[in-house]
CSV table of C-alpha atoms in Angstrom, one decimal:
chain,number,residue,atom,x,y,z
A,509,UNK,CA,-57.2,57.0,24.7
A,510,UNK,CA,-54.6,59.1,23.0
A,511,UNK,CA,-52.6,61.4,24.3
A,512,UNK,CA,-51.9,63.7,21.5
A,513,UNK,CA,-54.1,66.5,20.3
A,514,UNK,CA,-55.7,65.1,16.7
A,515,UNK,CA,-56.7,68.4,15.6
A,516,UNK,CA,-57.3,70.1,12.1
A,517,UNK,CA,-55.6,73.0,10.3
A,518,UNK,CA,-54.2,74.2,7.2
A,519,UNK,CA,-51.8,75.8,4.9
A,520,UNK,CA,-53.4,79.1,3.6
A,521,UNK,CA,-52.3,79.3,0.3
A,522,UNK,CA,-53.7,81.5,-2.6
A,523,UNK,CA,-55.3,79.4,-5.4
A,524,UNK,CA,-55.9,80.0,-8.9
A,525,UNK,CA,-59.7,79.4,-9.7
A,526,UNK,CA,-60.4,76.5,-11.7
A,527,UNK,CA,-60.2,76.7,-16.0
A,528,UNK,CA,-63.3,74.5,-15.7
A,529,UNK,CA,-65.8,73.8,-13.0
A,530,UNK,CA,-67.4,70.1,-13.2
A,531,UNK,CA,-71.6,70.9,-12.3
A,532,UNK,CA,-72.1,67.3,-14.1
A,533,UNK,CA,-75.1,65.7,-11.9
A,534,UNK,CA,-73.6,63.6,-9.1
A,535,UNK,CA,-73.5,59.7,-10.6
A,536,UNK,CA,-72.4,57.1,-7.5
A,537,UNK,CA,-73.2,53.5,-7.5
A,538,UNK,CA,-72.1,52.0,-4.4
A,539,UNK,CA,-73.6,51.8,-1.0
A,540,UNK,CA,-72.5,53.8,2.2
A,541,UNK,CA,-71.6,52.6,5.8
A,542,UNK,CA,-72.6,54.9,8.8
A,543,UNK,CA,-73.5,55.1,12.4
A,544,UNK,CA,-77.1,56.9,13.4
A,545,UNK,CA,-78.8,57.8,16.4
A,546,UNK,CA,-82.4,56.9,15.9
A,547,UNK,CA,-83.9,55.2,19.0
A,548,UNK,CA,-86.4,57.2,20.4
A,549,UNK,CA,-84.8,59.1,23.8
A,550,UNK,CA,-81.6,57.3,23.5
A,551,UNK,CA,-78.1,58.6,22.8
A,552,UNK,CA,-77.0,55.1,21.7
A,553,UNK,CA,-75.4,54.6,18.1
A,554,UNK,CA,-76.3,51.7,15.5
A,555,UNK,CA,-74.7,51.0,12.4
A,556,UNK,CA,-76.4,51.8,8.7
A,557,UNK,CA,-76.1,51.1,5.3
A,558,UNK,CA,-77.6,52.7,2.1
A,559,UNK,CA,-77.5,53.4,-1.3
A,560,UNK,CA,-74.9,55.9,-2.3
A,561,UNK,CA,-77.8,58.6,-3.6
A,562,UNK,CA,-79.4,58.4,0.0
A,563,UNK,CA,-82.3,55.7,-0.5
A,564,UNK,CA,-82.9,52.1,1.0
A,565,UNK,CA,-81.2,53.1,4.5
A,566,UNK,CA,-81.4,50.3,6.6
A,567,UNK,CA,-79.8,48.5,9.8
A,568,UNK,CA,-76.9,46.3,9.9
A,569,UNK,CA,-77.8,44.6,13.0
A,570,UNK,CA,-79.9,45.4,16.4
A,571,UNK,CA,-76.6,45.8,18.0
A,572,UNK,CA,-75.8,49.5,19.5
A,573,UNK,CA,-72.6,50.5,18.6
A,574,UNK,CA,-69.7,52.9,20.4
A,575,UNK,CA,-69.3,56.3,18.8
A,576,UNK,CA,-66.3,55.5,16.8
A,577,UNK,CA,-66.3,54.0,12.8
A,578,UNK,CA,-67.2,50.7,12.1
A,579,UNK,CA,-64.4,49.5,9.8
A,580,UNK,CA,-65.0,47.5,6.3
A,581,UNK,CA,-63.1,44.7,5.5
A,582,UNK,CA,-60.5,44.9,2.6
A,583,UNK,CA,-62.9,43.1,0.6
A,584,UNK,CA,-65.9,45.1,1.7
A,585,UNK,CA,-68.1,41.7,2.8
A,586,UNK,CA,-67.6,41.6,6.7
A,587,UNK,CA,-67.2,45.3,9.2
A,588,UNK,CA,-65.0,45.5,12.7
A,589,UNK,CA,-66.9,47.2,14.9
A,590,UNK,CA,-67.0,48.0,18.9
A,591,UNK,CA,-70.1,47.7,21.3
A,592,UNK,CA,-70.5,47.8,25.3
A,593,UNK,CA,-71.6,44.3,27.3
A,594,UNK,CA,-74.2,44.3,30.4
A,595,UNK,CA,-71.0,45.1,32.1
A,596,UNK,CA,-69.9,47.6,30.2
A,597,UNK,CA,-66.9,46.2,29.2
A,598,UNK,CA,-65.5,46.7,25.4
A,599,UNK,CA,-66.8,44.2,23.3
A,600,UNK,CA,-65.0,43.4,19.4
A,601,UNK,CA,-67.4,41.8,16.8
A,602,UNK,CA,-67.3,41.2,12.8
A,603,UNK,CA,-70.4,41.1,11.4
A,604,UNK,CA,-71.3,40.7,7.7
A,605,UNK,CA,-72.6,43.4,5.7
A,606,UNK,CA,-76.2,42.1,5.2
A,607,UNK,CA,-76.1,41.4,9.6
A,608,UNK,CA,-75.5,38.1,9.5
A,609,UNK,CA,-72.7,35.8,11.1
A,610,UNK,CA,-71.7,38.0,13.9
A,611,UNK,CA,-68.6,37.0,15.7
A,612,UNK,CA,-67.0,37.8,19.0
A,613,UNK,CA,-63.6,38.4,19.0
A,614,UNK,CA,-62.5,40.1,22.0
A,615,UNK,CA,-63.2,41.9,25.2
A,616,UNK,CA,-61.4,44.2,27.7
A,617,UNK,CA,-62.3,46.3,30.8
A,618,UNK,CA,-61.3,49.8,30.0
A,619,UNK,CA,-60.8,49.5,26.0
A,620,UNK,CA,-61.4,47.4,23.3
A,621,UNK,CA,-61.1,48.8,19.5
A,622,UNK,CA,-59.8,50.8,16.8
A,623,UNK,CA,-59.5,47.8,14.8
A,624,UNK,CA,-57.9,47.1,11.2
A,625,UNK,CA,-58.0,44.8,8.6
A,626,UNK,CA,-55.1,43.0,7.6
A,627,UNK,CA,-54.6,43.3,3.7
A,628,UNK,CA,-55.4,39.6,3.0
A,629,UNK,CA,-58.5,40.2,5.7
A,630,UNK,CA,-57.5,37.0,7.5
A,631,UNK,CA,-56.8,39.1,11.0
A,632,UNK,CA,-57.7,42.0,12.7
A,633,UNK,CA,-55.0,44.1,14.7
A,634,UNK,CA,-56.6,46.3,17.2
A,635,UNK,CA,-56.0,48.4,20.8
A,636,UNK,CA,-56.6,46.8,24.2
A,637,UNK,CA,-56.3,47.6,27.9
A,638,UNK,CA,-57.9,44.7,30.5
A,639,UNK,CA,-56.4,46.6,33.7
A,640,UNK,CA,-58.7,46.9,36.5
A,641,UNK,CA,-58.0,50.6,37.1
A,642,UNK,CA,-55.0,52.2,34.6
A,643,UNK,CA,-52.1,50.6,32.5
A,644,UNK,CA,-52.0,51.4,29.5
A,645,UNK,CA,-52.8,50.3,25.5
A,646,UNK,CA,-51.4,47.7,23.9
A,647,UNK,CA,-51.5,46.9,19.9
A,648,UNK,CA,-52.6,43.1,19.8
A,649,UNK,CA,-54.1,41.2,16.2
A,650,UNK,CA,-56.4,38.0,16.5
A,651,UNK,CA,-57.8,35.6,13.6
A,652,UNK,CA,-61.6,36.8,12.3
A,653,UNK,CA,-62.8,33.4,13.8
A,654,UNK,CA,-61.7,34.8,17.1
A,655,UNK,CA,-58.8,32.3,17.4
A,656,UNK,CA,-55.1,33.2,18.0
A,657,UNK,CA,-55.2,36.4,19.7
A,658,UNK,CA,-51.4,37.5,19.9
A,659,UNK,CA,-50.1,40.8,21.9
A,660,UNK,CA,-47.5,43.0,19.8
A,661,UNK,CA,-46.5,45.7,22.3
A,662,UNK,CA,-45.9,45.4,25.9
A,663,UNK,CA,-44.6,48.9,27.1
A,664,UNK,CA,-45.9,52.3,26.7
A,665,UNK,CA,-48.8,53.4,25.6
A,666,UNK,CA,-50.0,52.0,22.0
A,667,UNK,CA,-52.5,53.2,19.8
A,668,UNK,CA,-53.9,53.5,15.9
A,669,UNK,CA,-52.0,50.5,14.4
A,670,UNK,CA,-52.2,50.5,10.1
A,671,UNK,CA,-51.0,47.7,8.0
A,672,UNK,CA,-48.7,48.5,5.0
A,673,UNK,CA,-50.4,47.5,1.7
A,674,UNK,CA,-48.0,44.7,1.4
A,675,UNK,CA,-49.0,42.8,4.3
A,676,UNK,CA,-45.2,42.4,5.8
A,677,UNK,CA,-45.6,45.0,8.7
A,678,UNK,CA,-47.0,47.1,10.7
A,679,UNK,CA,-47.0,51.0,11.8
A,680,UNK,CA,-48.6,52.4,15.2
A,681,UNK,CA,-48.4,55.2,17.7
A,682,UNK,CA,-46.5,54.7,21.2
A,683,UNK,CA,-46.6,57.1,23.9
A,684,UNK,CA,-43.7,57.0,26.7
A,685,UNK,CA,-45.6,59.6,28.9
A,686,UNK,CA,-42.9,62.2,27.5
A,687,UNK,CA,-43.8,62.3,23.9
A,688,UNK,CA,-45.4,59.7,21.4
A,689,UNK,CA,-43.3,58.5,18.5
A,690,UNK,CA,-44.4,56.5,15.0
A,691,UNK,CA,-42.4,53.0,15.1
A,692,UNK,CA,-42.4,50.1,12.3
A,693,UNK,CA,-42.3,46.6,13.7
A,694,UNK,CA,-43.2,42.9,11.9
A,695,UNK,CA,-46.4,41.1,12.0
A,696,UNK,CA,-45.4,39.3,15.3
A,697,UNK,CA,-44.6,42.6,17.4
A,698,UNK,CA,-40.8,41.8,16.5
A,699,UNK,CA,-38.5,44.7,15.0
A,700,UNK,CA,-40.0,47.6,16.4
A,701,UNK,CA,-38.2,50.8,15.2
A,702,UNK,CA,-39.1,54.6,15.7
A,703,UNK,CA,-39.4,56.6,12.6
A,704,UNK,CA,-40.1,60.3,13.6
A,705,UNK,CA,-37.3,62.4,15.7
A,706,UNK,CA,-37.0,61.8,19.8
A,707,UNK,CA,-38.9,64.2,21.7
A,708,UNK,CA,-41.4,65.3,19.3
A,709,UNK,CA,-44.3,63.8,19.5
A,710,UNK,CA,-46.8,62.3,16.6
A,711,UNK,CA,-49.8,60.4,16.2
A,712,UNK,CA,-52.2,59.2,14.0
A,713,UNK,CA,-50.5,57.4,11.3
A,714,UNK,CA,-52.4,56.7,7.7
A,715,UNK,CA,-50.2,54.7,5.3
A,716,UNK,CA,-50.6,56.1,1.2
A,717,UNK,CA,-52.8,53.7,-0.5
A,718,UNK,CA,-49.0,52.8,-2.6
A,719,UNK,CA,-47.8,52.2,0.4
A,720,UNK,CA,-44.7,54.9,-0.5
A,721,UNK,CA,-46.0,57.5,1.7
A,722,UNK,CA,-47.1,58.1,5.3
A,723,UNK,CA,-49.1,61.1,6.9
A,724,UNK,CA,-49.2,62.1,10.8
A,725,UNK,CA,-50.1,64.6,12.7
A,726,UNK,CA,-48.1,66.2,15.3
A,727,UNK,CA,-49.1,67.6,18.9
A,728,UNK,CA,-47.9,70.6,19.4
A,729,UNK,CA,-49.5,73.5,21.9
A,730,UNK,CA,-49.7,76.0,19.1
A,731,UNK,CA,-51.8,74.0,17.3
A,732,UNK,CA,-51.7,70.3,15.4
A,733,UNK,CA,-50.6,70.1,12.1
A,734,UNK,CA,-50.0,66.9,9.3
A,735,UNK,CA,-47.2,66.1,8.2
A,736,UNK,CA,-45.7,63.4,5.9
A,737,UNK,CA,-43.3,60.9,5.2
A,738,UNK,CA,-41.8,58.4,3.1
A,739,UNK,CA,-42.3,54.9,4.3
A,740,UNK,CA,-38.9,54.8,5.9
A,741,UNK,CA,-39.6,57.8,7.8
A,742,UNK,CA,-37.4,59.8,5.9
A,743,UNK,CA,-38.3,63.5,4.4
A,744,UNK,CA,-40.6,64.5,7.0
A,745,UNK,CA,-42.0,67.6,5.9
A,746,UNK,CA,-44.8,69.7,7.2
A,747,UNK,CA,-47.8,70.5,4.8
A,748,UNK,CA,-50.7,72.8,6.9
A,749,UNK,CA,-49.5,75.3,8.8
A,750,UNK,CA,-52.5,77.4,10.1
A,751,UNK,CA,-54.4,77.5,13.4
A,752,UNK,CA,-57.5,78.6,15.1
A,753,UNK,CA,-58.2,81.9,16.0
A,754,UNK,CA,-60.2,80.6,19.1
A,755,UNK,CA,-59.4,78.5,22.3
A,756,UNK,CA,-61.7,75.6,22.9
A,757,UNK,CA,-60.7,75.8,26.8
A,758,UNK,CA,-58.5,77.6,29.2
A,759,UNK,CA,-55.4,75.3,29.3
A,760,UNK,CA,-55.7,73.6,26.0
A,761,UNK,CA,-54.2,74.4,22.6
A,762,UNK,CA,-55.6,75.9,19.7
A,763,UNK,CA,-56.8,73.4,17.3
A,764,UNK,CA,-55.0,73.5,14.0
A,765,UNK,CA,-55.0,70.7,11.4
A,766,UNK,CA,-55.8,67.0,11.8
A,767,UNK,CA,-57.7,63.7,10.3
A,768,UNK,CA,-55.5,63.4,6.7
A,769,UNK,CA,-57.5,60.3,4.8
A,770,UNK,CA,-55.3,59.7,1.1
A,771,UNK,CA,-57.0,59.7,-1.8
A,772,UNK,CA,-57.4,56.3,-3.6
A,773,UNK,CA,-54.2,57.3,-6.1
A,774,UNK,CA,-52.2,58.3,-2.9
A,775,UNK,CA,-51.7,62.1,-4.7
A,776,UNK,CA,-54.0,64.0,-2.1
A,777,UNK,CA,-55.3,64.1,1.2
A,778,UNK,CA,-58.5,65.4,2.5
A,779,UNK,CA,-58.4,66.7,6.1
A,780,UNK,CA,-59.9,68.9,8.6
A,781,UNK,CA,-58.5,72.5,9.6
A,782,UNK,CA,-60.5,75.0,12.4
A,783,UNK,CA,-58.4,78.1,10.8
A,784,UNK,CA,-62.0,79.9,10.8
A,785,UNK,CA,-62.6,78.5,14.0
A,786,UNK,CA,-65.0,75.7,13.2
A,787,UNK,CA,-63.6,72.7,11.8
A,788,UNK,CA,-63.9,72.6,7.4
A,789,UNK,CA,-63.1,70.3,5.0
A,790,UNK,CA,-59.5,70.8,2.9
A,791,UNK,CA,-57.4,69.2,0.5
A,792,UNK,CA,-54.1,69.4,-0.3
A,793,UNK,CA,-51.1,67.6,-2.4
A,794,UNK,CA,-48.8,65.2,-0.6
A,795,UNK,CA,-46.6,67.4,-1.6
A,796,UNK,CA,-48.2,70.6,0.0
A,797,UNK,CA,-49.0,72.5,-2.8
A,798,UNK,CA,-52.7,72.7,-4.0
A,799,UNK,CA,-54.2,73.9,-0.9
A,800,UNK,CA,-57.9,74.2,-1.5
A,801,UNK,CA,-60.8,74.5,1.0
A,802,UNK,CA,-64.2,72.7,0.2
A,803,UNK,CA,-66.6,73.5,3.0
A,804,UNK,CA,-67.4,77.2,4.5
A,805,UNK,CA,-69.7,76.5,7.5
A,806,UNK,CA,-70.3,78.2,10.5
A,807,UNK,CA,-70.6,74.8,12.4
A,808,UNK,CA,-69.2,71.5,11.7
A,809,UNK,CA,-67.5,69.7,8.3
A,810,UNK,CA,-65.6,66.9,9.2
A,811,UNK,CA,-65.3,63.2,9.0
A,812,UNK,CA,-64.0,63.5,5.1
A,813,UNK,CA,-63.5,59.9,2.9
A,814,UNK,CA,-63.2,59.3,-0.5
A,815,UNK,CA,-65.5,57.0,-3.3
A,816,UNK,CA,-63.2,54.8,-4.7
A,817,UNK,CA,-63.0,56.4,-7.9
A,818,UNK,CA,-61.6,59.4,-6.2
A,819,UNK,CA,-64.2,61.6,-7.7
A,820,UNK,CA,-66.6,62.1,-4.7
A,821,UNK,CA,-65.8,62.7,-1.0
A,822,UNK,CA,-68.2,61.9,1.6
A,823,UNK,CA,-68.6,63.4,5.3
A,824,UNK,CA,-70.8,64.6,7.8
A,825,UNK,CA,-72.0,68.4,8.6
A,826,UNK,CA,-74.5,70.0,11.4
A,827,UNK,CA,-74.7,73.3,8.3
A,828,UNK,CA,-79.0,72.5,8.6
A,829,UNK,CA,-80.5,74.0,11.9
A,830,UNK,CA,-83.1,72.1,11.4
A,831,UNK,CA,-81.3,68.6,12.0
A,832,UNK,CA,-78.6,67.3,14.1
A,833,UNK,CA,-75.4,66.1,11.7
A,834,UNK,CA,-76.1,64.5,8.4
A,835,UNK,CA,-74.0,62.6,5.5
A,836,UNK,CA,-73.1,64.6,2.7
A,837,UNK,CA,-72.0,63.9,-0.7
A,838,UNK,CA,-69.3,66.5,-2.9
A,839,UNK,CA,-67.0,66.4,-5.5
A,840,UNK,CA,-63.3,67.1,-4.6
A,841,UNK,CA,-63.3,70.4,-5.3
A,842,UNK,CA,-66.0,71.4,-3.3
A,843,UNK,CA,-68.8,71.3,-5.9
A,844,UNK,CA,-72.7,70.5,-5.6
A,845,UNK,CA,-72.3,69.6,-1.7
A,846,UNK,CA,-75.3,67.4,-1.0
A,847,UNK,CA,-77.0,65.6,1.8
A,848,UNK,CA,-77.7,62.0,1.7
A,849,UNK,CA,-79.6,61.6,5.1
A,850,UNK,CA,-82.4,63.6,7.0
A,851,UNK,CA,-82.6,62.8,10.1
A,852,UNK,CA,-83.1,64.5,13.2
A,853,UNK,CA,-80.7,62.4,15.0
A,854,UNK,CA,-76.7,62.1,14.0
A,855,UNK,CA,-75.8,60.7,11.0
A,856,UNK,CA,-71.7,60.5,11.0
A,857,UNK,CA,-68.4,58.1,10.1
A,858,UNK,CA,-69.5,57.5,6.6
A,859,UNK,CA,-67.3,54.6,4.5
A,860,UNK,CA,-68.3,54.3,0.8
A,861,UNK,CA,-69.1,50.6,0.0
A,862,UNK,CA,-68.4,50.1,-3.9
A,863,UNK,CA,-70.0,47.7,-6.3
């Protein structure tokens, strides 16, 4: 669906070992939100929950699921997710945690997803295309009880719509086939303006937790990199910088860096950079000091999220030969790195549920 390169790559900056190295046991209550592959010969996905130390894993529902994260509500009682029909047409549900109340909210032919909640969780805003054969994505919201559904953008390309925090407006991506800008518009689609420069194209927006900041991530053929910005879309600054040493494929770019998440006080973000070649698990300061990596794999770190608190980030890893990808558990700077599934099927997308 998009047309930029998300990627993943980072500043290399020397840092100062730390004074004091936290070893204290890891202590999280909470549950954790994941998709798993774990029907016998099948490739098909279905959504999990367990405990945040790895015990009472269970299903949410029968339901398969796409391969992309099921989303929790604001509130953490109900998840957005996206499954196929008989026809294989995109489907939208909310379910609630415990698998009970599902509810169809819409359907299209050749997408149907990347939904959000709306701060007050009364809507979800999402990306559609119903063409037959082509057209192109378009940012529309709908009522949880499936009523109302409204369509926000009606040219260009439109993808990976966020709320701001105060529930007034609403950021997204929009590609004209040239380059793909980050624009601002109201609730109803109304207002739209573009906040990043003409001709350079970014993507992925995340809004800061305060709502004061924004991070994207460029496309660029020497390699993606994240940037950020006030609300406004003024002070655009670059914050990684590095790229892969490899090609993935004649014809493409490098990868660099990509997939910022904020931490809950909006001071950091975790991301992913493939400056060794595989992709590994970073953090950094808004500001783009701090650079620090947290995973050293050969194979894949990626998928990072934070526990509430902001003392704990989750994310999923292939590191054991012995399984496919599995949950892990760290602190945020790198320490006592620890998986919380074993599973010989994939275990990725993990959202912390707090208590």
């Amino acid at each position: 669906m998009k047309k930029y390169i998300v990627a993943a790559f980072v500043l290399l900056s020397s840092c100062t070992k730390d004074a004091i190295v936290d070893m204290t046991p890891i202590n999280v209550t909470g549950e954790i939100l994941f998709i798993s592959r774990r029907i016998s010969n099948s490739a098909d996905w279905q959504m999990f929950i367990m405990n945040a130390d790895g015990t009472n894993q269970r299903t949410v529902s029968n339901n398969l699921v796409r391969c992309s994260p099921p989303v929790l509500s604001n509130g953490k009682t109900k998840i957005a997710f996206t499954t196929y029909d008989n026809n294989f047409y995109y489907n939208l549900y909310v379910i609630d945690i415990d698998g009970q109340n599902q509810k169809f909210l819409s359907k299209a032919k050749q997408f149907c997803g990347s939904p959000v909640w709306s701060p007050d969780d009364n809507r979800i805003t999402f990306v559609k295309n119903d063409n037959n054969v082509g057209g192109t994505n378009d940012i529309y919201t709908i009522k949880i009880d499936g009523s109302n559904e409204l369509k926000l953008t009606n040219q260009n390309d439109n993808f990976s719509p966020q709320y701001f925090p105060d529930n007034n407006s609403l950021i997204f991506s929009s590609s004209n086939n040239t380059w793909t800008g980050i624009y601002k518009m109201s609730l109803d689609g109304s207002n739209k303006q573009l906040l990043t420069p003409q001709n350079k194209s970014f993507g992925d927006p995340k809004i800061s937790p305060n709502g004061n900041m924004i991070s994207i991530t460029s496309n660029e053929w020497n390699g993606s990199q994240i940037f950020v910005m006030n609300s406004d879309g003024s002070n655009l600054k670059q914050i990684t910088f590095t790229v892969s040493s490899k090609y993935l494929d004649t014809g493409f770019p490098r990868d660099g860096n990509g997939n910022p998440v904020w931490s809950p006080n909006s001071d950091n973000l975790a991301y992913v950079s493939y400056e060794n070649g595989s992709p590994d698990i970073f953090v950094i300061n808004s500001s783009g000091t701090g650079n620090k990596r947290l995973t050293d794999t050969p194979l894949r770190d990626e998928n990072p999220v934070w526990t509430k608190d902001g003392n704990y980030i989750l994310f999923s890893s292939n590191r054991n030969p012995n399984v496919a990808s599995q949950i892990y558990i760290m602190r945020t700077q790198g320490q006592l790195q620890t998986p919380l599934t074993n599973y010989m099927g994939d275990n990725i997308y993990p959202t912390f549920l707090d208590k």
